[in-house]
Short mmCIF file of C-alpha atoms in Angstrom, two decimals:
data_model
loop_
_atom_site.label_atom_id
_atom_site.label_comp_id
_atom_site.label_asym_id
_atom_site.label_seq_id
_atom_site.Cartn_x
_atom_site.Cartn_y
_atom_site.Cartn_z
CA UNK A 1 132.18 91.53 58.55
CA UNK A 2 129.77 89.74 56.39
CA UNK A 3 126.43 89.07 58.49
CA UNK A 4 125.40 85.54 57.57
CA UNK A 5 121.79 84.66 58.29
CA UNK A 6 122.27 81.51 60.98
CA UNK A 7 119.21 79.69 59.32
CA UNK A 8 119.79 79.74 55.89
CA UNK A 9 121.55 76.36 54.95
CA UNK A 10 125.17 77.06 54.45
CA UNK A 11 128.00 75.13 53.06
CA UNK A 12 129.55 72.41 55.37
CA UNK A 13 132.89 73.07 54.92
CA UNK A 14 132.67 76.78 55.12
CA UNK A 15 133.56 78.91 58.15
CA UNK A 16 131.15 80.14 60.85
CA UNK A 17 130.51 83.56 60.64
CA UNK A 18 128.88 84.69 64.27
CA UNK A 19 126.41 87.50 63.93
CA UNK A 20 127.97 90.79 65.96
CA UNK A 21 125.76 92.71 67.80
CA UNK A 22 124.94 96.04 66.54
CA UNK A 23 125.59 98.74 68.76
CA UNK A 24 124.25 103.03 68.53
CA UNK A 25 126.88 104.84 67.36
CA UNK A 26 128.63 106.88 70.11
CA UNK A 27 127.45 110.52 70.56
CA UNK A 28 127.89 113.39 72.90
CA UNK A 29 124.21 114.91 72.29
CA UNK A 30 122.33 112.63 74.19
CA UNK A 31 123.82 112.80 77.71
CA UNK A 32 124.58 116.29 77.30
CA UNK A 33 120.82 116.72 76.89
CA UNK A 34 119.83 114.68 79.33
CA UNK A 35 121.89 116.58 81.89
CA UNK A 36 120.34 119.73 80.43
CA UNK A 37 116.84 117.93 80.69
CA UNK A 38 117.46 117.45 84.23
CA UNK A 39 118.95 120.69 85.71
CA UNK A 40 115.74 122.06 83.77
CA UNK A 41 113.29 119.56 85.49
CA UNK A 42 115.18 120.28 89.26
CA UNK A 43 114.93 124.24 89.01
CA UNK A 44 111.54 123.74 87.63
CA UNK A 45 110.09 121.64 90.88
CA UNK A 46 112.22 121.88 93.84
CA UNK A 47 109.81 122.88 96.38
CA UNK A 48 107.32 123.49 93.82
CA UNK A 49 103.80 121.70 93.90
CA UNK A 50 102.19 120.07 90.22
CA UNK A 51 100.90 122.53 87.44
CA UNK A 52 102.22 124.62 84.45
CA UNK A 53 106.49 123.30 85.60
CA UNK A 54 104.58 119.61 84.13
CA UNK A 55 104.03 120.78 81.17
CA UNK A 56 107.25 123.33 80.38
CA UNK A 57 108.57 119.93 81.46
CA UNK A 58 106.54 117.94 79.28
CA UNK A 59 107.29 120.05 76.37
CA UNK A 60 111.28 120.13 76.85
CA UNK A 61 111.01 116.76 77.22
CA UNK A 62 109.04 116.20 73.67
CA UNK A 63 110.71 118.88 71.90
CA UNK A 64 114.39 118.11 72.96
CA UNK A 65 113.50 114.32 71.48
CA UNK A 66 112.31 115.37 67.95
CA UNK A 67 115.30 117.58 67.86
CA UNK A 68 117.62 115.03 68.51
CA UNK A 69 115.41 112.77 66.15
CA UNK A 70 116.03 115.73 63.70
CA UNK A 71 119.69 115.83 64.14
CA UNK A 72 119.95 112.59 63.25
CA UNK A 73 118.53 112.78 59.50
CA UNK A 74 115.18 110.93 60.96
CA UNK A 75 111.93 112.46 59.95
CA UNK A 76 109.74 112.13 63.00
CA UNK A 77 107.41 109.67 63.10
CA UNK A 78 103.30 110.71 63.02
CA UNK A 79 102.51 108.17 65.53
CA UNK A 80 105.12 109.19 67.57
CA UNK A 81 104.48 112.90 67.38
CA UNK A 82 100.79 111.66 68.12
CA UNK A 83 101.74 110.30 71.38
CA UNK A 84 104.12 113.20 72.81
CA UNK A 85 101.14 115.50 72.00
CA UNK A 86 99.17 113.26 74.11
CA UNK A 87 101.87 113.69 76.91
CA UNK A 88 101.54 117.32 76.34
CA UNK A 89 97.83 117.71 76.54
CA UNK A 90 98.01 115.34 79.93
CA UNK A 91 100.77 118.03 80.96
CA UNK A 92 98.44 121.04 80.13
CA UNK A 93 95.27 118.63 82.34
CA UNK A 94 97.78 118.72 85.38
CA UNK A 95 97.89 122.69 85.15
CA UNK A 96 94.32 124.07 84.31
CA UNK A 97 92.23 121.52 86.47
CA UNK A 98 92.07 120.30 89.69
CA UNK A 99 92.05 116.52 89.64
CA UNK A 100 90.83 114.07 91.87
CA UNK A 101 93.32 111.70 93.55
CA UNK A 102 91.88 108.85 91.51
CA UNK A 103 91.77 110.17 88.00
CA UNK A 104 95.15 112.03 88.90
CA UNK A 105 96.54 108.91 88.97
CA UNK A 106 95.53 107.50 86.07
CA UNK A 107 96.49 110.67 83.76
CA UNK A 108 100.13 110.19 85.64
CA UNK A 109 100.09 106.95 84.26
CA UNK A 110 98.75 107.89 80.63
CA UNK A 111 101.29 110.44 80.42
CA UNK A 112 104.43 108.82 81.21
CA UNK A 113 103.05 105.95 78.79
CA UNK A 114 102.46 108.54 76.13
CA UNK A 115 106.14 109.85 76.70
CA UNK A 116 107.72 106.19 76.75
CA UNK A 117 106.24 105.22 73.88
CA UNK A 118 106.06 108.55 71.67
CA UNK A 119 110.15 108.57 72.40
CA UNK A 120 110.27 104.55 70.98
CA UNK A 121 108.38 105.53 68.17
CA UNK A 122 109.70 108.95 67.33
CA UNK A 123 112.26 107.65 64.84
CA UNK A 124 110.08 104.34 63.58
CA UNK A 125 106.87 105.10 62.51
CA UNK A 126 105.17 102.05 61.88
CA UNK A 127 103.17 101.55 65.36
CA UNK A 128 99.27 102.16 63.69
CA UNK A 129 99.59 98.83 62.00
CA UNK A 130 101.18 97.19 64.93
CA UNK A 131 99.60 94.20 67.11
CA UNK A 132 98.63 94.31 70.87
CA UNK A 133 101.34 92.10 71.43
CA UNK A 134 104.16 94.24 69.48
CA UNK A 135 102.64 97.33 71.41
CA UNK A 136 102.55 95.36 74.90
CA UNK A 137 106.51 94.39 74.00
CA UNK A 138 107.40 98.15 72.83
CA UNK A 139 106.03 99.35 76.25
CA UNK A 140 107.70 96.59 78.32
CA UNK A 141 110.95 97.88 76.66
CA UNK A 142 110.47 101.16 77.20
CA UNK A 143 109.84 100.27 81.11
CA UNK A 144 113.49 98.50 81.10
CA UNK A 145 115.25 101.52 79.10
CA UNK A 146 113.52 104.06 81.48
CA UNK A 147 116.38 101.82 83.83
CA UNK A 148 119.28 101.30 81.96
CA UNK A 149 118.67 104.25 79.69
CA UNK A 150 121.07 106.05 81.07
CA UNK A 151 123.58 103.96 81.68
CA UNK A 152 123.80 103.62 78.02
CA UNK A 153 124.27 107.42 77.49
CA UNK A 154 127.43 107.00 79.11
CA UNK A 155 128.63 104.21 78.00
CA UNK A 156 127.95 105.60 74.70
CA UNK A 157 129.73 109.23 75.19
CA UNK A 158 132.77 109.66 73.28
CA UNK A 159 134.88 109.57 75.96
CA UNK A 160 137.89 109.47 74.03
CA UNK A 161 137.48 113.32 72.69
CA UNK A 162 137.56 114.68 75.75
CA UNK A 163 140.62 113.24 77.98
CA UNK A 164 142.78 115.51 78.83
CA UNK A 165 146.32 116.19 76.92
CA UNK A 166 149.23 115.96 78.38
CA UNK A 167 150.46 119.06 79.88
CA UNK A 168 147.43 120.71 80.31
CA UNK A 169 147.48 121.46 83.77
CA UNK A 170 144.23 123.31 83.78
CA UNK A 171 142.24 120.83 82.34
CA UNK A 172 143.78 118.18 84.60
CA UNK A 173 143.38 120.27 87.97
CA UNK A 174 139.27 120.64 87.02
CA UNK A 175 138.83 117.10 87.04
CA UNK A 176 140.82 116.67 90.29
CA UNK A 177 138.35 119.43 91.93
CA UNK A 178 135.46 117.64 90.37
CA UNK A 179 136.36 114.78 91.97
CA UNK A 180 137.51 115.83 95.37
CA UNK A 181 134.39 117.59 95.89
CA UNK A 182 131.71 114.51 96.37
CA UNK A 183 134.67 113.06 98.61
CA UNK A 184 134.75 116.22 100.88
CA UNK A 185 130.92 116.07 100.96
CA UNK A 186 130.19 113.01 102.10
CA UNK A 187 133.20 112.41 104.25
CA UNK A 188 132.76 116.10 105.94
CA UNK A 189 128.92 115.18 106.57
CA UNK A 190 129.63 111.97 107.94
CA UNK A 191 132.51 113.50 110.41
CA UNK A 192 130.37 116.53 111.27
CA UNK A 193 127.35 114.27 112.42
CA UNK A 194 129.90 111.97 114.20
CA UNK A 195 131.04 115.07 116.37
CA UNK A 196 128.72 118.03 117.60
CA UNK A 197 131.94 120.47 117.69
CA UNK A 198 133.39 119.47 114.37
CA UNK A 199 130.27 119.61 112.61
CA UNK A 200 130.14 123.34 114.17
CA UNK A 201 133.22 123.85 112.65
CA UNK A 202 132.25 122.86 109.21
CA UNK A 203 129.03 125.03 109.44
CA UNK A 204 130.90 128.32 110.40
CA UNK A 205 132.62 127.22 107.51
CA UNK A 206 130.33 126.24 105.08
CA UNK A 207 127.18 128.39 104.89
CA UNK A 208 124.98 126.05 102.91
CA UNK A 209 123.36 122.72 104.52
CA UNK A 210 124.97 119.90 103.78
CA UNK A 211 121.74 117.52 104.30
CA UNK A 212 119.77 119.94 101.30
CA UNK A 213 122.85 119.56 98.90
CA UNK A 214 122.97 115.87 99.52
CA UNK A 215 119.04 115.74 99.10
CA UNK A 216 119.21 118.67 95.70
CA UNK A 217 122.17 116.33 94.93
CA UNK A 218 119.94 112.88 94.79
CA UNK A 219 116.63 114.50 93.41
CA UNK A 220 118.90 116.24 90.30
CA UNK A 221 120.51 112.97 89.83
CA UNK A 222 117.21 111.33 89.22
CA UNK A 223 115.62 114.12 86.77
CA UNK A 224 118.84 113.17 84.73
CA UNK A 225 118.14 109.34 85.12
CA UNK A 226 114.84 110.03 83.71
CA UNK A 227 115.63 112.29 81.03
CA UNK A 228 118.44 110.01 80.14
CA UNK A 229 115.80 106.98 79.88
CA UNK A 230 113.75 109.14 77.53
CA UNK A 231 116.28 110.28 75.50
CA UNK A 232 117.94 107.09 75.37
CA UNK A 233 115.30 105.29 72.52
CA UNK A 234 114.25 109.11 71.15
CA UNK A 235 118.07 109.17 69.83
CA UNK A 236 120.36 106.59 70.18
CA UNK A 237 118.03 103.30 70.20
CA UNK A 238 118.54 100.83 66.96
CA UNK A 239 114.81 99.59 67.25
CA UNK A 240 111.43 100.62 69.13
CA UNK A 241 111.57 97.61 71.41
CA UNK A 242 113.45 94.31 72.29
CA UNK A 243 110.76 91.76 72.19
CA UNK A 244 110.76 90.08 68.73
CA UNK A 245 107.60 90.12 66.69
CA UNK A 246 106.73 86.89 67.09
CA UNK A 247 103.51 85.67 65.54
CA UNK A 248 102.24 82.70 66.24
CA UNK A 249 101.33 80.30 62.99
CA UNK A 250 97.77 80.13 63.23
CA UNK A 251 96.53 76.61 62.47
CA UNK A 252 92.48 76.34 64.17
CA UNK A 253 89.97 75.66 62.08
CA UNK A 254 86.34 76.73 62.29
CA UNK A 255 85.11 74.03 64.60
CA UNK A 256 88.08 74.12 67.41
CA UNK A 257 87.63 78.54 67.64
CA UNK A 258 83.49 78.35 66.80
CA UNK A 259 83.18 75.25 70.18
CA UNK A 260 84.55 78.31 72.65
CA UNK A 261 83.08 81.31 71.16
CA UNK A 262 80.01 79.48 70.32
CA UNK A 263 79.68 77.96 74.21
CA UNK A 264 80.37 82.06 75.60
CA UNK A 265 78.25 83.15 73.32
CA UNK A 266 75.31 81.10 74.54
CA UNK A 267 76.03 82.16 77.98
CA UNK A 268 75.68 86.13 77.41
CA UNK A 269 72.39 84.83 76.27
CA UNK A 270 71.52 82.99 79.49
CA UNK A 271 72.92 86.17 81.35
CA UNK A 272 70.61 88.52 79.41
CA UNK A 273 67.75 85.98 79.69
CA UNK A 274 67.90 86.22 83.48
CA UNK A 275 67.79 89.79 83.35
CA UNK A 276 64.57 90.69 81.32
CA UNK A 277 61.91 90.09 84.05
CA UNK A 278 63.93 92.76 86.12
CA UNK A 279 64.40 95.29 82.77
CA UNK A 280 60.21 94.71 82.16
CA UNK A 281 59.40 95.13 86.14
CA UNK A 282 60.45 98.85 85.18
CA UNK A 283 63.61 99.08 87.17
CA UNK A 284 63.26 98.09 90.55
CA UNK A 285 65.83 95.69 92.22
CA UNK A 286 65.27 91.98 92.47
CA UNK A 287 64.05 91.33 96.32
CA UNK A 288 66.54 91.17 99.05
CA UNK A 289 69.39 93.61 97.00
CA UNK A 290 70.53 96.59 98.38
CA UNK A 291 71.75 99.26 95.49
CA UNK A 292 75.32 98.81 97.13
CA UNK A 293 75.00 95.41 96.80
CA UNK A 294 73.48 95.61 93.01
CA UNK A 295 76.36 97.89 92.12
CA UNK A 296 79.06 96.34 93.32
CA UNK A 297 78.79 93.45 92.70
CA UNK A 298 77.62 93.73 89.46
CA UNK A 299 79.30 96.83 87.32
CA UNK A 300 83.04 95.85 88.21
CA UNK A 301 82.29 91.92 87.10
CA UNK A 302 80.37 92.60 84.12
CA UNK A 303 83.16 95.01 82.88
CA UNK A 304 85.71 92.51 83.78
CA UNK A 305 83.59 90.34 81.45
CA UNK A 306 83.48 93.02 78.75
CA UNK A 307 87.24 93.11 78.60
CA UNK A 308 87.92 89.70 79.26
CA UNK A 309 85.71 89.26 75.98
CA UNK A 310 88.06 91.20 73.79
CA UNK A 311 91.47 89.79 74.64
CA UNK A 312 89.61 86.39 73.78
CA UNK A 313 88.34 87.35 70.50
CA UNK A 314 91.56 88.66 69.70
CA UNK A 315 93.26 85.97 71.15
CA UNK A 316 90.60 83.52 69.08
CA UNK A 317 91.37 85.60 65.76
CA UNK A 318 95.31 85.08 66.08
CA UNK A 319 95.14 81.72 66.12
CA UNK A 320 92.71 81.06 63.67
CA UNK A 321 93.32 79.86 59.99
CA UNK A 322 93.06 83.36 57.47
CA UNK A 323 91.24 81.24 55.10
CA UNK A 324 88.60 80.53 58.49
CA UNK A 325 88.79 84.19 59.25
CA UNK A 326 87.49 86.05 56.22
CA UNK A 327 84.62 83.42 55.72
CA UNK A 328 81.00 84.25 56.82
CA UNK A 329 80.52 81.52 59.63
CA UNK A 330 83.75 82.86 61.38
CA UNK A 331 82.23 86.51 60.94
CA UNK A 332 78.69 85.63 62.70
CA UNK A 333 80.30 83.87 64.90
CA UNK A 334 82.06 87.04 66.29
CA UNK A 335 78.81 88.62 65.68
CA UNK A 336 77.13 86.14 67.98
CA UNK A 337 79.20 87.19 70.98
CA UNK A 338 79.45 90.87 70.47
CA UNK A 339 75.83 90.83 70.43
CA UNK A 340 74.66 89.71 73.56
CA UNK A 341 77.79 91.44 75.26
CA UNK A 342 76.26 94.74 74.00
CA UNK A 343 72.85 93.85 76.61
CA UNK A 344 75.43 92.86 78.87
CA UNK A 345 77.24 96.35 78.97
CA UNK A 346 73.61 97.72 78.89
CA UNK A 347 72.80 95.91 81.93
CA UNK A 348 76.02 97.28 83.38
CA UNK A 349 75.27 100.71 82.59
CA UNK A 350 71.69 100.36 83.35
CA UNK A 351 73.21 99.38 87.35
CA UNK A 352 75.20 102.45 87.09
CA UNK A 353 73.00 104.51 86.28
CA UNK A 354 70.33 103.55 89.14
CA UNK A 355 73.43 103.43 91.60
CA UNK A 356 73.64 107.17 90.72
CA UNK A 357 69.98 107.95 91.12
CA UNK A 358 69.93 106.33 94.23
CA UNK A 359 73.52 108.23 95.75
CA UNK A 360 74.88 110.68 93.32
CA UNK A 361 77.98 111.02 91.94
CA UNK A 362 81.65 110.04 93.32
CA UNK A 363 84.71 109.54 91.83
CA UNK A 364 84.94 106.32 91.57
CA UNK A 365 81.12 106.00 89.51
CA UNK A 366 82.65 108.95 87.21
CA UNK A 367 85.87 106.84 86.90
CA UNK A 368 83.55 103.34 86.46
CA UNK A 369 81.63 105.56 83.35
CA UNK A 370 84.79 106.65 81.81
CA UNK A 371 85.60 103.06 81.41
CA UNK A 372 82.47 101.85 80.43
CA UNK A 373 82.77 104.27 77.85
CA UNK A 374 86.36 103.28 76.59
CA UNK A 375 85.06 99.20 76.50
CA UNK A 376 82.34 100.27 74.42
CA UNK A 377 84.41 102.38 72.15
CA UNK A 378 86.99 99.34 71.93
CA UNK A 379 84.68 96.60 71.13
CA UNK A 380 82.94 98.54 68.53
CA UNK A 381 86.38 99.17 66.68
CA UNK A 382 87.03 95.50 67.50
CA UNK A 383 83.69 94.51 66.11
CA UNK A 384 84.51 96.27 62.44
CA UNK A 385 88.21 94.77 62.29
CA UNK A 386 86.63 91.10 62.86
CA UNK A 387 83.94 91.65 60.50
CA UNK A 388 86.62 93.12 57.55
CA UNK A 389 89.07 90.10 58.93
CA UNK A 390 91.80 92.36 59.65
CA UNK A 391 92.68 93.45 63.20
CA UNK A 392 96.33 94.65 62.15
CA UNK A 393 95.10 98.62 62.58
CA UNK A 394 92.95 97.94 66.41
CA UNK A 395 95.86 98.23 68.96
CA UNK A 396 96.97 101.87 68.08
CA UNK A 397 93.77 102.95 68.07
CA UNK A 398 92.28 101.07 70.97
CA UNK A 399 95.00 103.00 72.99
CA UNK A 400 94.14 106.70 71.27
CA UNK A 401 90.77 106.14 72.62
CA UNK A 402 91.69 105.34 75.85
CA UNK A 403 93.82 108.45 76.18
CA UNK A 404 90.64 110.15 74.62
CA UNK A 405 88.73 109.15 76.99
CA UNK A 406 90.75 109.97 80.06
CA UNK A 407 91.53 113.60 78.72
CA UNK A 408 87.88 113.95 78.17
CA UNK A 409 87.27 112.64 81.73
CA UNK A 410 89.50 115.43 83.08
CA UNK A 411 88.21 118.06 80.64
CA UNK A 412 85.07 117.63 82.05
CA UNK A 413 86.59 118.45 85.35
CA UNK A 414 85.07 116.01 87.75
CA UNK A 415 85.52 117.47 90.84
CA UNK A 416 83.23 120.23 90.20
CA UNK A 417 81.02 117.89 88.35
CA UNK A 418 80.74 115.85 91.33
CA UNK A 419 80.40 118.96 93.23
CA UNK A 420 77.46 120.54 91.36
CA UNK A 421 75.24 117.26 90.75
CA UNK A 422 75.52 116.27 94.66
CA UNK A 423 74.99 119.95 96.09
CA UNK A 424 72.09 120.18 93.72
CA UNK A 425 70.61 116.88 94.78
CA UNK A 426 71.01 118.66 98.28
CA UNK A 427 69.70 122.46 97.66
CA UNK A 428 66.68 120.84 95.54
CA UNK A 429 65.68 118.25 97.68
CA UNK A 430 65.73 115.87 94.78
CA UNK A 431 63.89 112.50 95.51
CA UNK A 432 62.78 110.10 93.09
CA UNK A 433 61.62 106.04 92.91
CA UNK A 434 64.77 105.19 94.37
CA UNK A 435 65.27 107.79 97.14
CA UNK A 436 62.27 108.82 99.18
CA UNK A 437 64.37 111.48 100.96
CA UNK A 438 66.69 114.19 99.99
CA UNK A 439 70.34 112.91 100.41
CA UNK A 440 73.05 115.17 102.25
CA UNK A 441 75.64 116.05 100.57
CA UNK A 442 79.24 115.06 102.30
CA UNK A 443 81.27 118.25 102.45
CA UNK A 444 84.36 116.74 103.81
CA UNK A 445 84.06 113.87 100.92
CA UNK A 446 83.85 116.97 98.39
CA UNK A 447 86.75 118.95 99.96
CA UNK A 448 89.18 115.20 99.73
CA UNK A 449 88.32 116.12 95.74
CA UNK A 450 90.81 118.93 95.15
CA UNK A 451 90.16 122.19 94.37
CA UNK A 452 87.81 121.97 91.77
CA UNK A 453 85.23 121.60 94.37
CA UNK A 454 86.20 124.52 96.21
CA UNK A 455 83.55 127.10 94.07
CA UNK A 456 80.32 124.92 94.79
CA UNK A 457 81.70 124.26 98.79
CA UNK A 458 82.10 127.76 99.40
CA UNK A 459 79.18 129.27 97.07
CA UNK A 460 76.54 127.14 99.48
CA UNK A 461 78.69 126.82 102.50
CA UNK A 462 75.74 127.86 104.56
CA UNK A 463 73.47 124.82 102.91
CA UNK A 464 76.16 122.34 103.31
CA UNK A 465 76.93 122.38 107.12
CA UNK A 466 73.41 123.61 108.12
CA UNK A 467 72.15 120.90 110.81
CA UNK A 468 75.76 119.44 111.78
CA UNK A 469 77.28 119.34 115.09
CA UNK A 470 78.40 123.19 116.40
CA UNK A 471 81.54 124.39 115.04
CA UNK A 472 81.53 122.34 112.18
CA UNK A 473 81.34 125.16 109.56
CA UNK A 474 84.12 126.90 111.45
CA UNK A 475 85.89 123.35 111.11
CA UNK A 476 85.62 123.54 107.11
CA UNK A 477 86.24 126.98 106.85
CA UNK A 478 89.72 126.11 108.70
CA UNK A 479 90.22 123.27 106.49
CA UNK A 480 89.37 125.35 103.25
CA UNK A 481 92.20 127.94 104.65
CA UNK A 482 94.87 124.94 105.37
CA UNK A 483 94.72 124.35 101.85
CA UNK A 484 94.29 126.99 99.64
CA UNK A 485 95.61 129.62 101.83
CA UNK A 486 99.52 129.86 100.28
CA UNK A 487 99.85 131.56 97.38
CA UNK A 488 100.74 129.32 94.35
CA UNK A 489 104.17 130.28 92.90
CA UNK A 490 104.55 130.30 89.22
CA UNK A 491 106.37 127.11 89.11
CA UNK A 492 102.98 125.05 90.22
CA UNK A 493 100.77 127.32 89.11
CA UNK A 494 97.31 125.49 88.54
CA UNK A 495 93.97 127.48 87.38
CA UNK A 496 91.98 125.77 89.75
CA UNK A 497 94.01 126.21 92.90
CA UNK A 498 94.34 130.27 92.18
CA UNK A 499 90.52 130.45 91.72
CA UNK A 500 89.92 128.54 95.43
CA UNK A 501 93.00 130.42 96.60
CA UNK A 502 91.32 133.67 96.01
CA UNK A 503 87.69 131.85 96.98
CA UNK A 504 89.02 130.92 100.51
CA UNK A 505 90.06 134.54 100.86
CA UNK A 506 86.63 135.66 101.13
CA UNK A 507 85.90 133.10 104.12
CA UNK A 508 85.82 133.87 107.44
CA UNK A 509 89.44 134.03 109.34
CA UNK A 510 90.59 130.81 110.57
CA UNK A 511 89.79 130.23 114.28
CA UNK A 512 92.74 130.50 116.77
CA UNK A 513 92.64 127.17 117.80
CA UNK A 514 91.74 124.95 114.41
CA UNK A 515 89.87 121.86 114.45
CA UNK A 516 90.71 119.92 111.22
CA UNK A 517 88.24 117.89 109.72
CA UNK A 518 90.04 114.73 109.30
CA UNK A 519 90.77 114.71 113.04
#
């Protein structure tokens, strides 16, 4: 049936034709591939930690997605391949580094979003020129498809081709057996729990653990569903996002956008002026403020200000008429906001520097520095686009900058970096204008960072536990044995954990009655 544009004028006497929504063609490959990927994921992860298996799984997911797109005759887009490569880089980071908990959560989020967006745009180029709204809509759509994608694969499977022929006794018997097994497993498990004697009879008849079968089956189903949610956009979907790219018609002139931007610029200038006495005093804190108060009530708020300013500038650009955007007055107005904002960010960086000089490094301070770097790079990229009057190529590079900062932070091995800095501050008795007495490294906090800190802890164990309560050294040794005595399996192999395991084997044995460090 011929499709008619509902917005176009039509002849009143002509019959109304309703546009029928397009649907993906039926295909067996996506569902079969999801079943295979789910089984592979289950076998690689069951009873194993996170390590080499994650890298293998990510490569498998990406490779099958690219293969499926190629089978449909679609050349993979550069943006999709780039995002899938980013996901593989995150997975390799989990294989080589002992990532601290906070950074591990961010890396996991980066890996998942890179996989989702890479699958969504694998057959659809153009993400590099998409706006922020389009990118957010695509990510929202990818999240929805992760939920309903497996159902779509089931619905689009060509079931008519696999229906048993009349008289096909073997095929019908196979289907009957497949339907019988889950019935027996479910009801047999319930009846076995209801009566101990019947349960013993079942345990003699079947050597497997029914609870284990159910748990394995549930985990396998989750992995298959996850694989289906990734493969649906990569292979079957007709568009990368369900959210229409509706761009508001820019109507505002220089006065309407100039007043709020000018007020924001004046506010930033006033803040910078109040900071001048502090900078001119040589970096000493204002009276009545502690370092903790100064950093915790300052750095986070200043980073929020920088992030919100980025959003305000993008929103103002979208609402301003094109003829105003390219004018010199509007470009200077953006510059008037960005220049004092740079000094505000410099104030935030200085607060981070002071707190680090006074108290050393921690995971939250490393993550704060990483976020600061991303904000600086992103604002610089935005300033370039605003000056040229074109921000169409802002969103995708900003996303890649965020991924790059996370990957760079992981590559630095923050657990080892934090341990190295803090242990050095204690062993070298570091003092400065902000700290008159040397600081002791918290060995328990270093242990919580993961295997990356173990080499520094083992090498400086005597120094780190000297002067502590009696038996504390043995407590630390017992904690190390608890964490790293187990031999890492091949599936969950991690380079940092393997090194930690080898080093812990050189320590004295655990005590007969160990006391955990968390007790």
